[in-house]
């Protein structure tokens, strides 16, 4: 199978196959060679956090992480920024502290540079310091692309960053994820992945009129998820959610994209599987499943 | 009197019979293509199960992969009529706006499933071909099918 010393690029295809085979065989354990350097750990964090999805203009074959993907929301269309290390157009002039401030506080390095929560910092704020450091190390290794950022297409009153600042003041609670000592290590890892890195709730939890995720409806599905599309209820509710799925079926869907009917994920979820979940270690997929099945089963609205 | 009754009966009869004769209405089109895709899903599910050793046999693998490759040749034709109905179907209008793209995606499925059936028929390892098949499923659903709702 995949040897730890083989170059990653050369065995990428085989690694993929190994991952798939292992997912299909239902074997846990060492799906991937253990990451050694900080940047390699950061690449794992990068996949788990699904950064590439929004920061790459997939539809127009844009350069990876050079931004330009249009993100329609009820508040207007945002255009994702360039996060390659280009010093002028990307984040090449940033420091690690700048990245940490962006992820944890939704704030850029400029003056009064508050971000709108289309950037999922309400989830990323929960990231561990170690993961932030690793992600920074990885982002420094990405190919710089000199692609200029485009302005967001949002109403004038939102263009003033005061609105973003006010939103944060009212609705945003920064803070790292704290494990629940009453739960298992696996459950806590799953909770961390779902609520921080994988930011599942950003699409699967409904939002109120201010665009705030409704905590009491965690993962109960949204009529207005990413790109204005509906997202399903993924709580363990029997009729409306995934209550009838076995843990094995959940694992297979997350890792490979196949549901219990032999049907495959589509739309943005297919992107999430390909860009993010398929890259995760099977133990992490199992941790996500463990957390999901523990949630209160909520009926859909 | 008798004649009027007869005429009425003929009229009512024709009203009931007509939709039956008409055949391919929008509802029928959706029903047919959903049946085709459900059959695809049934075989893919069984193939996944056999690959994991949950059931079946090498012969069953041959039969399911052959049936899947056969079905794959019908997918493009099953979608030839444009019917978009957000209530009853998750097919996106993009299928017909970008027919070439859709035909290409359906072609990728034909190619991948033919390779899968060939590998199974020869009793070879199906891992690579299975991955390509799964990728063709996701590849097409990514662009041409709406997400599941709440």
XYZ file of C-alpha atoms in Angstrom:
451
model
C 0.000 0.000 0.000
C 1.203 3.523 0.636
C 4.602 3.729 2.203
C 5.310 6.598 4.537
C 8.439 7.581 2.661
C 7.011 7.659 -0.884
C 6.551 11.147 -2.297
C 2.970 12.291 -1.901
C 2.493 13.324 -5.498
C 3.711 10.069 -6.961
C 1.354 7.989 -4.911
C -1.612 10.372 -4.863
C -3.717 8.124 -7.070
C -2.780 5.035 -5.125
C -3.434 6.805 -1.858
C -6.866 7.708 -3.125
C -7.559 4.139 -4.062
C -6.276 2.940 -0.731
C -8.542 5.417 1.017
C -11.486 4.252 -1.023
C -10.738 0.605 -0.539
C -10.360 1.086 3.163
C -13.588 3.065 3.293
C -15.337 0.313 1.387
C -13.845 -2.465 3.405
C -14.731 -0.603 6.542
C -11.280 -0.967 7.986
C -10.197 1.767 10.324
C -6.623 2.618 11.027
C -3.872 4.245 9.073
C -5.636 5.406 5.927
C -2.864 7.828 5.097
C 0.764 8.174 5.765
C 1.220 10.115 8.973
C 1.926 13.796 8.373
C 5.285 14.825 9.647
C 5.906 18.523 9.133
C 3.739 21.375 10.351
C 2.847 22.274 6.756
C 1.709 18.697 6.099
C -0.463 18.779 9.184
C -1.727 22.104 7.887
C -2.688 20.515 4.587
C -4.876 18.111 6.514
C -6.463 20.998 8.434
C -6.900 22.816 5.130
C -8.828 19.869 3.673
C -10.880 19.366 6.822
C -11.780 23.066 6.825
C -12.783 22.934 3.133
C -10.998 26.205 2.349
C -10.517 25.427 -1.333
C -14.270 25.189 -1.988
C -15.031 28.868 -1.528
C -11.614 30.345 -2.301
C -11.339 28.776 -5.774
C -13.420 29.833 -8.758
C -14.237 26.210 -9.627
C -16.817 27.015 -12.285
C -14.343 29.028 -14.374
C -11.336 26.787 -13.718
C -9.765 29.459 -11.543
C -6.339 28.942 -9.971
C -6.494 27.159 -6.595
C -7.133 29.558 -3.699
C -6.897 32.629 -5.935
C -10.509 33.521 -5.064
C -13.164 34.822 -7.429
C -15.905 32.337 -6.642
C -19.235 34.087 -6.456
C -21.166 33.286 -3.303
C -24.801 34.352 -3.542
C -26.474 34.967 -0.159
C -29.730 36.626 0.929
C -27.608 39.741 1.619
C -26.039 40.010 -1.817
C -23.334 38.238 -3.792
C -19.933 38.018 -2.169
C -16.812 37.280 -4.217
C -14.248 35.163 -2.377
C -10.782 36.706 -1.953
C -7.367 35.459 -3.022
C -5.661 33.581 -0.154
C -2.518 32.518 -2.026
C 0.778 34.014 -0.712
C 0.857 36.716 -3.411
C 2.048 39.825 -1.506
C -0.174 42.291 -3.370
C -3.365 40.433 -4.163
C -3.225 37.519 -1.757
C -2.208 37.165 1.862
C 1.538 37.114 1.235
C 2.062 40.172 3.428
C 0.084 38.666 6.302
C 1.573 37.288 9.502
C 0.414 34.212 11.352
C -1.274 36.541 13.837
C -3.244 38.097 10.960
C -4.578 34.694 9.949
C -5.443 33.888 13.533
C -7.315 37.195 13.918
C -9.233 36.520 10.685
C -10.235 32.997 11.703
C -10.911 33.705 15.343
C -12.346 37.222 15.241
C -13.482 37.735 11.648
C -11.171 40.700 11.296
C -8.663 41.548 8.570
C -5.346 43.332 9.040
C -6.624 46.641 7.609
C -8.218 49.499 9.544
C -11.748 48.624 10.701
C -11.548 45.556 8.487
C -14.471 43.482 9.736
C -15.594 40.480 7.721
C -19.107 39.388 6.951
C -20.000 35.930 8.241
C -20.146 34.560 4.690
C -16.584 33.737 5.765
C -17.446 31.077 8.354
C -15.452 32.513 11.268
C -18.369 31.800 13.626
C -17.204 28.172 13.131
C -13.475 28.761 12.602
C -13.272 30.751 15.840
C -13.444 27.352 17.574
C -10.230 26.114 15.894
C -7.384 25.005 18.124
C -4.258 27.144 18.171
C -2.268 24.223 16.879
C -4.525 23.830 13.839
C -4.316 27.549 13.073
C -0.516 27.417 13.192
C -0.433 24.341 10.953
C -2.861 25.899 8.471
C -0.714 29.021 8.287
C 2.375 26.911 7.589
C 0.542 25.142 4.767
C -0.901 28.294 3.223
C 2.646 29.684 2.923
C 3.547 26.745 0.645
C 0.748 27.321 -1.882
C 1.577 28.704 -5.347
C 1.150 32.519 -5.264
C -1.281 33.847 -7.869
C -1.475 37.541 -8.780
C -5.227 37.677 -9.173
C -6.837 40.901 -8.067
C -9.782 40.675 -5.680
C -13.197 41.769 -6.915
C -15.588 43.886 -4.862
C -18.616 42.184 -3.314
C -21.957 42.896 -4.932
C -23.825 43.933 -1.842
C -26.126 46.861 -0.987
C -24.431 50.182 -0.092
C -25.399 49.969 3.568
C -23.552 46.674 3.895
C -20.477 47.947 2.093
C -19.777 50.082 5.137
C -18.009 47.665 7.436
C -19.887 49.143 10.390
C -22.636 46.656 9.586
C -20.223 43.713 9.872
C -18.861 45.169 13.105
C -22.371 45.589 14.498
C -23.332 42.072 13.463
C -20.364 40.657 15.328
C -21.085 42.771 18.386
C -24.637 41.463 18.532
C -24.379 37.881 17.365
C -20.827 36.595 17.304
C -19.178 34.804 20.181
C -15.477 34.199 19.633
C -13.740 31.382 21.438
C -11.832 28.161 21.001
C -13.648 24.816 21.182
C -13.653 23.375 24.683
C -14.047 19.609 24.969
C -16.876 18.176 27.064
C -15.169 16.041 29.740
C -18.338 13.977 30.180
C -18.011 12.704 26.593
C -15.522 10.391 24.916
C -12.433 11.583 23.074
C -13.991 10.402 19.811
C -17.171 12.390 20.422
C -15.176 15.509 21.244
C -13.055 15.106 18.115
C -16.263 14.757 16.091
C -17.800 17.804 17.746
C -14.652 19.785 16.962
C -14.663 18.703 13.328
C -18.388 19.332 12.792
C -18.576 22.631 14.692
C -15.171 24.128 13.921
C -13.205 22.812 10.934
C -15.803 21.194 8.682
C -18.284 23.970 9.573
C -21.253 21.712 8.693
C -23.736 23.994 10.414
C -22.933 26.921 8.126
C -25.101 25.194 5.499
C -27.129 22.603 7.448
C -28.299 24.818 10.341
C -31.065 27.284 9.435
C -30.452 31.022 9.917
C -32.719 33.770 11.193
C -33.415 37.083 9.441
C -30.043 38.455 10.545
C -28.195 35.495 9.070
C -27.487 34.069 12.523
C -27.418 30.275 12.841
C -30.276 29.153 15.088
C -28.554 27.128 17.821
C -31.656 25.198 18.867
C -32.012 23.918 15.303
C -28.435 22.670 14.914
C -28.063 20.696 11.641
C -31.857 20.413 11.170
C -31.589 21.523 7.532
C -32.067 24.908 5.943
C -34.391 26.122 3.223
C -31.736 28.641 2.305
C -28.280 27.065 2.559
C -25.176 27.930 0.578
C -25.840 29.453 -2.858
C -29.508 29.791 -1.872
C -30.078 26.052 -2.114
C -31.929 23.954 0.428
C -29.871 21.590 2.591
C -31.161 18.438 4.268
C -31.748 17.714 7.947
C -28.788 15.660 9.185
C -29.911 15.161 12.777
C -30.806 11.568 13.776
C -34.549 12.225 13.291
C -36.166 9.023 11.947
C -38.439 10.501 9.306
C -36.822 13.845 8.470
C -33.141 13.329 9.214
C -30.660 10.485 8.966
C -32.090 8.486 11.909
C -32.568 5.401 9.771
C -28.972 5.384 8.511
C -26.569 3.027 10.219
C -23.200 4.349 11.374
C -21.602 2.409 8.550
C -23.902 4.052 6.008
C -23.133 7.495 7.402
C -19.417 6.769 7.230
C -19.687 5.608 3.639
C -21.701 8.653 2.603
C -19.232 11.056 4.203
C -16.119 9.347 2.916
C -17.182 8.188 -0.550
C -20.431 10.037 -1.237
C -22.720 7.002 -1.589
C -25.973 6.929 0.364
C -27.814 3.762 1.528
C -29.766 3.628 -1.759
C -26.617 3.473 -3.872
C -27.302 7.078 -4.793
C -24.517 9.663 -4.830
C -24.056 13.067 -3.298
C -24.606 15.903 -5.728
C -24.326 19.668 -5.848
C -22.191 21.300 -3.181
C -22.130 18.160 -1.035
C -20.331 16.289 -3.817
C -17.747 19.089 -3.727
C -17.477 18.768 0.050
C -16.906 15.002 -0.243
C -14.301 15.376 -2.994
C -12.416 18.385 -1.644
C -12.688 17.733 2.052
C -14.189 14.583 3.563
C -12.515 12.099 1.208
C -9.161 13.422 2.467
C -9.904 12.735 6.121
C -8.626 9.789 8.134
C -11.276 7.166 8.716
C -11.014 7.752 12.493
C -12.031 11.364 11.900
C -14.964 10.297 9.726
C -16.028 7.931 12.508
C -15.706 10.743 15.042
C -18.003 12.928 12.922
C -20.522 10.067 12.750
C -20.289 9.565 16.523
C -21.120 13.226 17.084
C -23.945 13.312 14.521
C -25.780 10.291 15.957
C -25.593 11.836 19.449
C -27.469 14.994 18.446
C -31.100 15.591 19.431
C -33.324 14.315 16.598
C -35.126 17.376 15.286
C -38.033 17.336 12.835
C -37.689 19.507 9.746
C -39.648 22.765 9.675
C -82.538 8.392 -24.752
C -80.512 5.281 -25.305
C -78.483 7.089 -27.957
C -77.722 10.010 -25.607
C -76.561 7.598 -22.944
C -74.355 5.861 -25.444
C -72.877 9.155 -26.652
C -72.225 10.204 -23.052
C -70.565 6.885 -22.305
C -68.359 7.251 -25.383
C -67.423 10.796 -24.365
C -66.572 9.841 -20.768
C -64.680 6.840 -22.054
C -62.575 8.970 -24.367
C -61.748 11.405 -21.521
C -60.443 8.586 -19.353
C -58.609 6.853 -22.157
C -56.916 9.928 -23.689
C -54.177 10.565 -21.136
C -53.348 6.878 -21.392
C -52.930 7.129 -25.135
C -50.980 10.381 -24.844
C -48.207 8.531 -22.992
C -45.224 10.739 -22.498
C -46.540 13.630 -20.425
C -44.250 15.511 -18.028
C -45.203 13.351 -15.070
C -44.447 10.220 -17.077
C -41.101 11.605 -18.211
C -40.069 12.294 -14.607
C -41.343 8.885 -13.487
C -39.402 7.086 -16.187
C -36.086 8.817 -15.654
C -36.399 8.406 -11.875
C -37.028 4.692 -12.387
C -33.921 4.413 -14.554
C -31.803 6.224 -11.954
C -33.261 4.119 -9.115
C -32.263 1.005 -11.032
C -28.758 2.473 -11.381
C -28.674 3.139 -7.627
C -29.860 -0.389 -6.872
C -27.015 -1.930 -8.828
C -24.414 0.507 -7.481
C -25.564 -0.251 -3.916
C -25.292 -4.001 -4.548
C -21.850 -3.614 -6.172
C -20.631 -1.625 -3.160
C -21.969 -4.329 -0.820
C -20.287 -7.131 -2.747
C -17.013 -5.170 -2.862
C -17.154 -4.898 0.927
C -17.960 -8.590 1.307
C -21.410 -7.975 2.775
C -23.044 -10.426 0.395
C -23.241 -11.744 -3.146
C -20.495 -13.478 -5.091
C -18.103 -12.903 -7.994
C -20.866 -14.028 -10.370
C -23.282 -11.556 -8.837
C -20.645 -8.875 -9.235
C -20.441 -9.738 -12.944
C -24.231 -9.574 -13.315
C -24.631 -6.273 -11.450
C -21.753 -4.560 -13.242
C -23.017 -5.783 -16.646
C -26.527 -4.518 -15.862
C -25.093 -1.189 -14.694
C -23.058 -0.798 -17.887
C -26.240 -1.547 -19.883
C -28.255 0.998 -17.933
C -25.528 3.589 -18.456
C -26.188 3.470 -22.203
C -29.799 4.583 -21.544
C -29.183 7.496 -19.206
C -28.615 10.196 -21.818
C -31.749 9.167 -23.737
C -33.811 9.077 -20.537
C -33.154 12.801 -20.104
C -33.696 13.901 -23.724
C -37.020 15.658 -22.977
C -36.696 18.814 -20.946
C -38.928 18.603 -17.879
C -38.038 20.719 -14.873
C -40.270 20.384 -11.820
C -38.784 21.571 -8.525
C -41.478 19.796 -6.510
C -41.172 16.341 -7.991
C -37.690 16.187 -9.427
C -34.159 17.310 -8.603
C -33.054 17.505 -12.253
C -31.713 20.991 -12.913
C -32.555 23.035 -16.012
C -28.806 23.136 -16.589
C -29.075 19.626 -18.108
C -30.740 21.089 -21.168
C -29.010 24.482 -21.120
C -25.672 22.650 -21.212
C -26.678 19.506 -23.054
C -23.150 18.914 -24.345
C -21.822 19.005 -20.804
C -24.535 16.625 -19.666
C -23.904 14.250 -22.562
C -20.216 14.301 -21.674
C -21.011 13.430 -18.043
C -23.332 10.630 -19.175
C -20.544 9.479 -21.514
C -18.117 9.370 -18.586
C -20.564 7.075 -16.799
C -20.787 4.809 -19.868
C -17.009 4.605 -20.072
C -16.446 4.010 -16.360
C -19.175 1.381 -16.013
C -18.016 -0.447 -19.174
C -14.510 -0.658 -17.672
C -16.011 -1.851 -14.383
C -18.052 -4.566 -16.112
C -14.989 -5.640 -18.116
C -12.867 -5.935 -14.962
C -15.571 -7.910 -13.150
C -16.093 -10.203 -16.165
C -12.385 -11.020 -16.157
C -12.438 -11.572 -12.429
C -9.938 -8.736 -11.910
C -9.749 -6.339 -8.995
C -12.479 -3.740 -9.477
C -11.077 -1.065 -7.115
C -9.850 1.424 -9.698
C -12.844 1.013 -12.001
C -15.215 1.292 -9.054
C -13.627 4.544 -7.960
C -13.940 5.904 -11.515
C -17.595 4.845 -11.537
C -18.305 6.573 -8.230
C -16.519 9.684 -9.511
C -18.707 9.705 -12.613
C -21.831 9.544 -10.399
C -20.662 12.470 -8.268
C -19.313 14.356 -11.263
C -22.709 14.442 -12.950
C -24.763 15.008 -9.782
C -22.466 17.889 -8.829
C -23.443 19.925 -11.857
C -26.843 18.697 -12.897
C -28.821 17.712 -9.826
C -30.251 19.847 -7.013
C -29.496 19.120 -3.366
C -31.952 17.145 -1.294
C -34.389 19.374 0.548
C -34.929 19.726 4.327
